[in-house]
CSV table of N, CA, C and O in Angstrom, one decimal:
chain,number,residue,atom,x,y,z
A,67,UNK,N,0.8,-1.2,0.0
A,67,UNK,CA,0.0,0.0,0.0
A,67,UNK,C,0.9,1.2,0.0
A,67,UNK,O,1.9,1.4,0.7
A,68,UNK,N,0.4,2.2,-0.9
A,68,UNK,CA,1.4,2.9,-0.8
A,68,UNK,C,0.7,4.3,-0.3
A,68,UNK,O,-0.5,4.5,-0.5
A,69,UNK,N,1.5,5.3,0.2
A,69,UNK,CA,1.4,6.5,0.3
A,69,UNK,C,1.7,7.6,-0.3
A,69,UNK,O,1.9,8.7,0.2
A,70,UNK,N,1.6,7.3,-1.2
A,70,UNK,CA,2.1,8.7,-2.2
A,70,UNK,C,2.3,8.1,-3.5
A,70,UNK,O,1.7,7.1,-3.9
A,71,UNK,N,3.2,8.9,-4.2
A,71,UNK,CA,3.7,8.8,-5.9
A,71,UNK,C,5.1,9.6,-6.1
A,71,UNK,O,5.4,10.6,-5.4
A,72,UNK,N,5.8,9.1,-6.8
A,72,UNK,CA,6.7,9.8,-7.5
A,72,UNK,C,6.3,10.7,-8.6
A,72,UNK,O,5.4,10.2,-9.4
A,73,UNK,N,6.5,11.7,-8.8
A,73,UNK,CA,6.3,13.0,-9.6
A,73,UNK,C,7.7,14.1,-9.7
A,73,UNK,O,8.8,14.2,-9.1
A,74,UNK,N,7.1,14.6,-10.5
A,74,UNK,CA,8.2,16.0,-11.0
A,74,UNK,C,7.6,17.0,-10.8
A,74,UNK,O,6.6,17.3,-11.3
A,75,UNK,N,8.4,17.9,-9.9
A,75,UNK,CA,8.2,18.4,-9.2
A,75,UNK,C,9.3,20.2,-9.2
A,75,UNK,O,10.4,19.9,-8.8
A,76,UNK,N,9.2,21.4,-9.4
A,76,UNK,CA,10.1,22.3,-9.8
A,76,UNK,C,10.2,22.9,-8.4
A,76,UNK,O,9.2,23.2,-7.6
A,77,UNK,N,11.6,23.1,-8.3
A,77,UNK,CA,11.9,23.5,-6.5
A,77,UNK,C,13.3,24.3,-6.9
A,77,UNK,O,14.0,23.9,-7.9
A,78,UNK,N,13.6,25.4,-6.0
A,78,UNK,CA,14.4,26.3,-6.4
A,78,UNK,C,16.0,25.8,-5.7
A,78,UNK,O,16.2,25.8,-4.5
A,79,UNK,N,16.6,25.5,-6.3
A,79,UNK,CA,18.2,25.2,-5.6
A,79,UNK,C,19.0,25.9,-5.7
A,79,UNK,O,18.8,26.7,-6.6
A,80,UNK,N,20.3,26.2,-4.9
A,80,UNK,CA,21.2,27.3,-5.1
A,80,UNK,C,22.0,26.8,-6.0
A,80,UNK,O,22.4,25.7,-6.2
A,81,UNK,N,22.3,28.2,-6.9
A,81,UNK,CA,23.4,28.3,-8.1
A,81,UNK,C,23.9,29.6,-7.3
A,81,UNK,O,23.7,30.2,-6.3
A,82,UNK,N,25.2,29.6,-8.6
A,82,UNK,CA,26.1,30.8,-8.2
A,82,UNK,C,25.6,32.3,-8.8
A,82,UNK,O,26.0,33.3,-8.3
A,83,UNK,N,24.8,32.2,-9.9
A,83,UNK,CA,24.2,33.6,-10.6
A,83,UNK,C,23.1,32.7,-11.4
A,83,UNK,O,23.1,31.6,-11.9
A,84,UNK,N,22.0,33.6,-11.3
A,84,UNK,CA,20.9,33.7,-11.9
A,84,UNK,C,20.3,35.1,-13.1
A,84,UNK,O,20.3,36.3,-12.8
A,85,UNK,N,19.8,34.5,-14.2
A,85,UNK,CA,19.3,35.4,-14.7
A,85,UNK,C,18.1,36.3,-14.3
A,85,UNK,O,18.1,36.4,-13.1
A,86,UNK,N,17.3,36.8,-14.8
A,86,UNK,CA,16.1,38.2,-14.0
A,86,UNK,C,14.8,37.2,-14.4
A,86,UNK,O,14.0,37.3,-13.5
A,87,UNK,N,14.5,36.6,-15.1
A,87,UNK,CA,13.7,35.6,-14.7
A,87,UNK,C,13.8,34.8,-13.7
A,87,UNK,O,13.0,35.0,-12.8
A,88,UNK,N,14.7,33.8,-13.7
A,88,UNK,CA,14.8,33.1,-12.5
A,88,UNK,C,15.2,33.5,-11.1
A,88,UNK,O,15.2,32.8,-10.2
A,89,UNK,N,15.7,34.8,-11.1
A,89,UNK,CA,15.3,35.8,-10.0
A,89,UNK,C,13.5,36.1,-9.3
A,89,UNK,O,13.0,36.1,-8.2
A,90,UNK,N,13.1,36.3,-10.7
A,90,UNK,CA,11.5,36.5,-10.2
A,90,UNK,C,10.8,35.2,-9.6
A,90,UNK,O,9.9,35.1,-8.8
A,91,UNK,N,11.7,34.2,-10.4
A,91,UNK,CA,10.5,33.2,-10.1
A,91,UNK,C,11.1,32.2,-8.9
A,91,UNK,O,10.7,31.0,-8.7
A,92,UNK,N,12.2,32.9,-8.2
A,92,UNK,CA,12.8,32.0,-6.9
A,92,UNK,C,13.6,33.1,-5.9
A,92,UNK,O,13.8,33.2,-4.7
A,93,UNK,N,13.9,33.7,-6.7
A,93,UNK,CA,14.5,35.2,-5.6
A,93,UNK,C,16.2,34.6,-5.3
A,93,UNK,O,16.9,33.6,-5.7
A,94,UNK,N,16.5,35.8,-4.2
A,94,UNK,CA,17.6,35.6,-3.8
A,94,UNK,C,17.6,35.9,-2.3
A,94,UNK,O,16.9,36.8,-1.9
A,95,UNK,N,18.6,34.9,-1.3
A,95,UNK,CA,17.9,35.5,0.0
A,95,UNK,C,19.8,35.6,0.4
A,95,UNK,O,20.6,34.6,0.5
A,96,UNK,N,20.0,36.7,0.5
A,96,UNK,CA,21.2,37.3,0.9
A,96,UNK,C,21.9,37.7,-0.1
A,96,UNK,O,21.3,38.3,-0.9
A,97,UNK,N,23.7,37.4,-0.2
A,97,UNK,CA,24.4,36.5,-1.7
A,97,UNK,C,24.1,35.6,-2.5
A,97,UNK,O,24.6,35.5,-3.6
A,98,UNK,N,23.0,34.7,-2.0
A,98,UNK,CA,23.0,33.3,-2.7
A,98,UNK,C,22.0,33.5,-3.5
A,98,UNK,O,21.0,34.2,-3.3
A,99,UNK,N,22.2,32.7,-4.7
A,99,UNK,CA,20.9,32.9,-6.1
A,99,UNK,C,20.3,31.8,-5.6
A,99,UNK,O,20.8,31.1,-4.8
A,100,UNK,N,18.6,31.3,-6.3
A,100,UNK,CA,18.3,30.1,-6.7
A,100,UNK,C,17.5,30.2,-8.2
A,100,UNK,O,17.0,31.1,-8.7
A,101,UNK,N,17.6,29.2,-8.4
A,101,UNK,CA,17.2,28.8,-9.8
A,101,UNK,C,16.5,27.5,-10.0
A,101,UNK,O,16.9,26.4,-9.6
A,102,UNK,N,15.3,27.7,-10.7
A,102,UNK,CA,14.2,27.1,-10.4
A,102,UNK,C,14.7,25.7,-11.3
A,102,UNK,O,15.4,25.9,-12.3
A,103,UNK,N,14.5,24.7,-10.8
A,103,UNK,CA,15.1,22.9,-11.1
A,103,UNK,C,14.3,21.9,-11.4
A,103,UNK,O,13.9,21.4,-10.3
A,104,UNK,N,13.8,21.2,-12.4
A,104,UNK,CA,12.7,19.7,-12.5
A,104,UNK,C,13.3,19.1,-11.5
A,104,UNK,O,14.5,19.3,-11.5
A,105,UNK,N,12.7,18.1,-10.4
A,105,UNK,CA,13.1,17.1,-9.7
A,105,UNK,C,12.3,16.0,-9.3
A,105,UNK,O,11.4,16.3,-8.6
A,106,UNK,N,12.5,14.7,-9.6
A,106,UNK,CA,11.8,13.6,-9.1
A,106,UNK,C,11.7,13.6,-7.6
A,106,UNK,O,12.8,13.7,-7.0
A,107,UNK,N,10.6,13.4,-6.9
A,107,UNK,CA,9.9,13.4,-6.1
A,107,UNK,C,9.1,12.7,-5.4
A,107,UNK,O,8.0,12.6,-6.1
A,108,UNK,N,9.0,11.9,-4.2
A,108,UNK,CA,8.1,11.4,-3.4
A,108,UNK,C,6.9,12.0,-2.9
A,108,UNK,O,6.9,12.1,-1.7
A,109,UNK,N,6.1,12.4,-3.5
A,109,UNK,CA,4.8,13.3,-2.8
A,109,UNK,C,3.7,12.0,-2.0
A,109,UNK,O,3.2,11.0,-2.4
A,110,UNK,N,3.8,12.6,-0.6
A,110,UNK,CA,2.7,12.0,0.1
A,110,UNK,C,1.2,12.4,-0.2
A,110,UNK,O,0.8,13.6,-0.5
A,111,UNK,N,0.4,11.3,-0.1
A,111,UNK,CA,-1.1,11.7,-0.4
A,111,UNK,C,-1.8,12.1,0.3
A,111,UNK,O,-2.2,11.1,1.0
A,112,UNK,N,-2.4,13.2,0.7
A,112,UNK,CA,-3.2,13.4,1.6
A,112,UNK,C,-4.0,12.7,2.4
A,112,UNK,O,-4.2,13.0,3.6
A,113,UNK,N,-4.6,11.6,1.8
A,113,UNK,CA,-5.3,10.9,2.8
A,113,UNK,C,-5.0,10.1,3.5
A,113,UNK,O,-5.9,9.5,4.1
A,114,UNK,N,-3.5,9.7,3.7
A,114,UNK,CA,-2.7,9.0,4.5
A,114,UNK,C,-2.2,9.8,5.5
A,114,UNK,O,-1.4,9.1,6.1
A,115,UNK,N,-2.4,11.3,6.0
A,115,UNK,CA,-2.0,11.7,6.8
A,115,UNK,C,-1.9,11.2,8.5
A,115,UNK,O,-1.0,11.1,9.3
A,116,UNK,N,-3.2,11.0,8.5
A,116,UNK,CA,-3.3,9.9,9.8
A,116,UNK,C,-2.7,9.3,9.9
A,116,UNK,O,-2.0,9.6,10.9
A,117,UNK,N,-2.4,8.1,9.2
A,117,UNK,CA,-1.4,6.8,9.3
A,117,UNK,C,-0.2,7.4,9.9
A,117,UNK,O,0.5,7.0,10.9
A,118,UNK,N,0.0,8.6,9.0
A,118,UNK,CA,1.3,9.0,9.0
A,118,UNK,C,1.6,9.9,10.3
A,118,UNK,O,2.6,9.6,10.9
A,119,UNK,N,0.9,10.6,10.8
A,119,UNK,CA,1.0,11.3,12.4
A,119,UNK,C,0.7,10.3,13.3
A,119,UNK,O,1.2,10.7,14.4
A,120,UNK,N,0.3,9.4,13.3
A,120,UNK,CA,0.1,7.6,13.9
A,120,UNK,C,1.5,7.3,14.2
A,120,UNK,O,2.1,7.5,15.4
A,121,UNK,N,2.0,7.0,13.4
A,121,UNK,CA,3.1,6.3,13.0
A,121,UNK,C,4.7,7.3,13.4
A,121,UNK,O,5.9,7.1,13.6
A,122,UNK,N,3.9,8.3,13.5
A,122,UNK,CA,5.6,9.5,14.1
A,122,UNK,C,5.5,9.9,15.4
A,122,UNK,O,6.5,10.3,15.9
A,123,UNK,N,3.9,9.8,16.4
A,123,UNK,CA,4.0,10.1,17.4
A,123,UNK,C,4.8,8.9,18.7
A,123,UNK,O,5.2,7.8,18.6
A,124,UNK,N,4.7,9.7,19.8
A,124,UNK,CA,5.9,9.0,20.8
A,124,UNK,C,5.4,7.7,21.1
A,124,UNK,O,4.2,7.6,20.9
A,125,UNK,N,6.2,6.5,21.6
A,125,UNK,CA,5.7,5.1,21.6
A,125,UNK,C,5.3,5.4,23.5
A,125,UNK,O,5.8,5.8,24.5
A,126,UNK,N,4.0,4.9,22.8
A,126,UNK,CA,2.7,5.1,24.5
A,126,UNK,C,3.3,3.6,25.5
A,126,UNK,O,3.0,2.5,25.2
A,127,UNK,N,4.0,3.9,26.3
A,127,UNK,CA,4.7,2.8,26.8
A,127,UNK,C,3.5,1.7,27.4
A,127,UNK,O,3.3,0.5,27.1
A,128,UNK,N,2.6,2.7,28.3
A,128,UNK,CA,1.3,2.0,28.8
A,128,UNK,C,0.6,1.3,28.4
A,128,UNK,O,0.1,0.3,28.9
A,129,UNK,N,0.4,1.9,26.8
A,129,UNK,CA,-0.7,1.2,25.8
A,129,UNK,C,0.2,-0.2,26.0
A,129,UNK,O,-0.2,-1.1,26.6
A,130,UNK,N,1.3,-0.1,25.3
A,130,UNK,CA,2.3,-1.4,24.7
A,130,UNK,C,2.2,-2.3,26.1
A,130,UNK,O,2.1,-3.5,26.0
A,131,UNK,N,2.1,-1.8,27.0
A,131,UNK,CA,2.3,-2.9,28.3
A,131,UNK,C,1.0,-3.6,28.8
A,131,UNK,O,1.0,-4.7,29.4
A,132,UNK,N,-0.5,-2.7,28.4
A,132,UNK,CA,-1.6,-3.6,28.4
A,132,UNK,C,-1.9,-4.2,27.3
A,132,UNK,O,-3.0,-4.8,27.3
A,133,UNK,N,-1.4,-4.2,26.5
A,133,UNK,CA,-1.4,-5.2,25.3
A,133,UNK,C,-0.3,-6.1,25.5
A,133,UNK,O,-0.6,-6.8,24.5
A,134,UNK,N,0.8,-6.6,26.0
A,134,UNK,CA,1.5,-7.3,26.5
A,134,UNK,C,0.9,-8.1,27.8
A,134,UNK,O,0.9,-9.3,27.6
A,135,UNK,N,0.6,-7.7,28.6
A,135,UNK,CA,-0.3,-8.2,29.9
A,135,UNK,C,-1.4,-8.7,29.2
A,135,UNK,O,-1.5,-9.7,29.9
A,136,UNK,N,-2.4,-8.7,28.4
A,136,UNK,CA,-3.3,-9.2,27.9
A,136,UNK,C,-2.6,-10.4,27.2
A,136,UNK,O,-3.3,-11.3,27.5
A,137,UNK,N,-2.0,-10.6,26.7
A,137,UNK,CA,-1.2,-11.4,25.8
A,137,UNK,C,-0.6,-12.5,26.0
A,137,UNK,O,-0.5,-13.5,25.3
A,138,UNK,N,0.1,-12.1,27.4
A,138,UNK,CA,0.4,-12.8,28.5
A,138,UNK,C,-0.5,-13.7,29.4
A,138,UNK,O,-0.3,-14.9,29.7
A,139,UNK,N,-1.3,-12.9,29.7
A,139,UNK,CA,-2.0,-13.6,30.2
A,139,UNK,C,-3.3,-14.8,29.8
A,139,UNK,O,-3.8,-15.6,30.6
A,140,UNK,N,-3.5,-14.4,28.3
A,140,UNK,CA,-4.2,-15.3,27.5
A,140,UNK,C,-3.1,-16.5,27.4
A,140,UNK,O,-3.5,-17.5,27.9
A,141,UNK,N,-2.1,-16.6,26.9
A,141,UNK,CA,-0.9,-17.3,26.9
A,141,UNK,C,-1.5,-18.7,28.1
A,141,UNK,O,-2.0,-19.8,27.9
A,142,UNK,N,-1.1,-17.8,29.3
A,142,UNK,CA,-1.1,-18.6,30.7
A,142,UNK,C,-2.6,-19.1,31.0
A,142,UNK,O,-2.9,-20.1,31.6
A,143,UNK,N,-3.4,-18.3,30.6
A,143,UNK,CA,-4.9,-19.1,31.0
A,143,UNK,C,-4.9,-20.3,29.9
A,143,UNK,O,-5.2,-21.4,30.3
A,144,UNK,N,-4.6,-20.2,28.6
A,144,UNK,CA,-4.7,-21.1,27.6
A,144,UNK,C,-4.0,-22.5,28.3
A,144,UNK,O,-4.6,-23.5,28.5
A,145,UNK,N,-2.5,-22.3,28.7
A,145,UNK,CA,-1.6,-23.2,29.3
A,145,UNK,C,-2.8,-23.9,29.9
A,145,UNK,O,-3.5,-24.8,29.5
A,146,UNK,N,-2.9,-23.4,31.0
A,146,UNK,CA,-3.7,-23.9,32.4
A,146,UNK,C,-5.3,-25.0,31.9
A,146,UNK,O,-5.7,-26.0,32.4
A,147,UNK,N,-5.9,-24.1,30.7
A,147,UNK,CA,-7.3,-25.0,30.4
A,147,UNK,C,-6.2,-26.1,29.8
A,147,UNK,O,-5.9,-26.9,30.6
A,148,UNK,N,-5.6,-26.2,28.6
A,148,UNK,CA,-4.7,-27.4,28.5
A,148,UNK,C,-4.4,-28.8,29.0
A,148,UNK,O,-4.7,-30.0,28.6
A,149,UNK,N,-3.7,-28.0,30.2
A,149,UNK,CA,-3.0,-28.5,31.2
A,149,UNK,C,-4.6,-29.3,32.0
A,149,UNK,O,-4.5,-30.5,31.9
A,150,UNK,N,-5.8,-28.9,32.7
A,150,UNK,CA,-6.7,-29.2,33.2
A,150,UNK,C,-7.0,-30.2,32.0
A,150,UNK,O,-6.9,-31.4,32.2
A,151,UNK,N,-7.4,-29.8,30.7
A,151,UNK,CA,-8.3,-31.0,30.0
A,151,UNK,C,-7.0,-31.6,29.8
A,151,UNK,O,-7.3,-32.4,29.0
A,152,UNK,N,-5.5,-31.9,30.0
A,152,UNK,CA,-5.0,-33.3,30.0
A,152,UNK,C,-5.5,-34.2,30.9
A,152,UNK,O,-6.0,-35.3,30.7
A,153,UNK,N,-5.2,-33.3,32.2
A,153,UNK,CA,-5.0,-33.9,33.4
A,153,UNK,C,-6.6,-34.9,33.3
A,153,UNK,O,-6.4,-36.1,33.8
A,154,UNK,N,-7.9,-34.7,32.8
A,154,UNK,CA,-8.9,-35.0,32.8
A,154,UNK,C,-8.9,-36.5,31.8
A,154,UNK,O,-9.4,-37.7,32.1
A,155,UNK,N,-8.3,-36.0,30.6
A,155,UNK,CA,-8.4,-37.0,29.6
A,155,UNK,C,-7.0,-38.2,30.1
A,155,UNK,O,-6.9,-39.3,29.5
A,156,UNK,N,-6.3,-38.1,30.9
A,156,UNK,CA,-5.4,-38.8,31.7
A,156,UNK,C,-5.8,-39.3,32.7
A,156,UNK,O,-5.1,-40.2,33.2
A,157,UNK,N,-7.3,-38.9,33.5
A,157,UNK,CA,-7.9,-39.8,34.4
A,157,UNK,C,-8.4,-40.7,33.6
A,157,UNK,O,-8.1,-41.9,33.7
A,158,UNK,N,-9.4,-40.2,32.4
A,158,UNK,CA,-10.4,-40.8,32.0
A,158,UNK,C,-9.3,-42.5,31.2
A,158,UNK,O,-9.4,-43.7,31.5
A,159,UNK,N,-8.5,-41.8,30.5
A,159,UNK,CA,-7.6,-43.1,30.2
A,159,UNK,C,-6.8,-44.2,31.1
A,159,UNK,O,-6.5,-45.3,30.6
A,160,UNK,N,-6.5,-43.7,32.3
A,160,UNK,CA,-6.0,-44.8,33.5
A,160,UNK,C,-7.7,-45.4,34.7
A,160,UNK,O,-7.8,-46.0,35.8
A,161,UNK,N,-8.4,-44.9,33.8
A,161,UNK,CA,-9.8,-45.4,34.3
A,161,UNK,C,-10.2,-45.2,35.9
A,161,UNK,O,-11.3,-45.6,36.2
């Protein structure tokens, strides 16, 4: 599933001199020129934003450890019914 596309994309990069067009259409911010450039591109899709603020916020230690204790603990009750219907079908077999 993807999140975005590759596209081409014009973004202003620094050169050493620029002509009065590409002045207009990227400026200059101090000494440095830029000059407007085609470049291949990863654009994210908007409606993946969620996923995406999901996926970058801090890891919720709490959440992760009641989903761990839940997990765990199905684990050990599972053992235990197991362990009980052996112990049952092991009476039932030594009669």
């Amino acid at each position: 599933m993807g999140v975005g596309s590759i596209q081409t994309v014009v973004v202003c990069v620094p050169a050493t001199a620029a002509t009065a067009a590409q002045q207009a259409a990227c400026g200059k911010v101090g000494a440095q020129f830029y000059v407007p450039a085609k470049v291949q591109a990863y654009l994210l899709d908007p409606s993946q934003k969620n996923n995406l603020d999901a996926a970058l916020e801090p890891f919720n230690y709490s959440y992760a450890s009641g989903l761990w204790a839940l997990a765990f603990g199905t684990v050990v009750g599972l053992y235990f019914v197991a362990h009980g219907i052996g112990l049952v079908l092991g009476f039932i077999r030594r009669g």
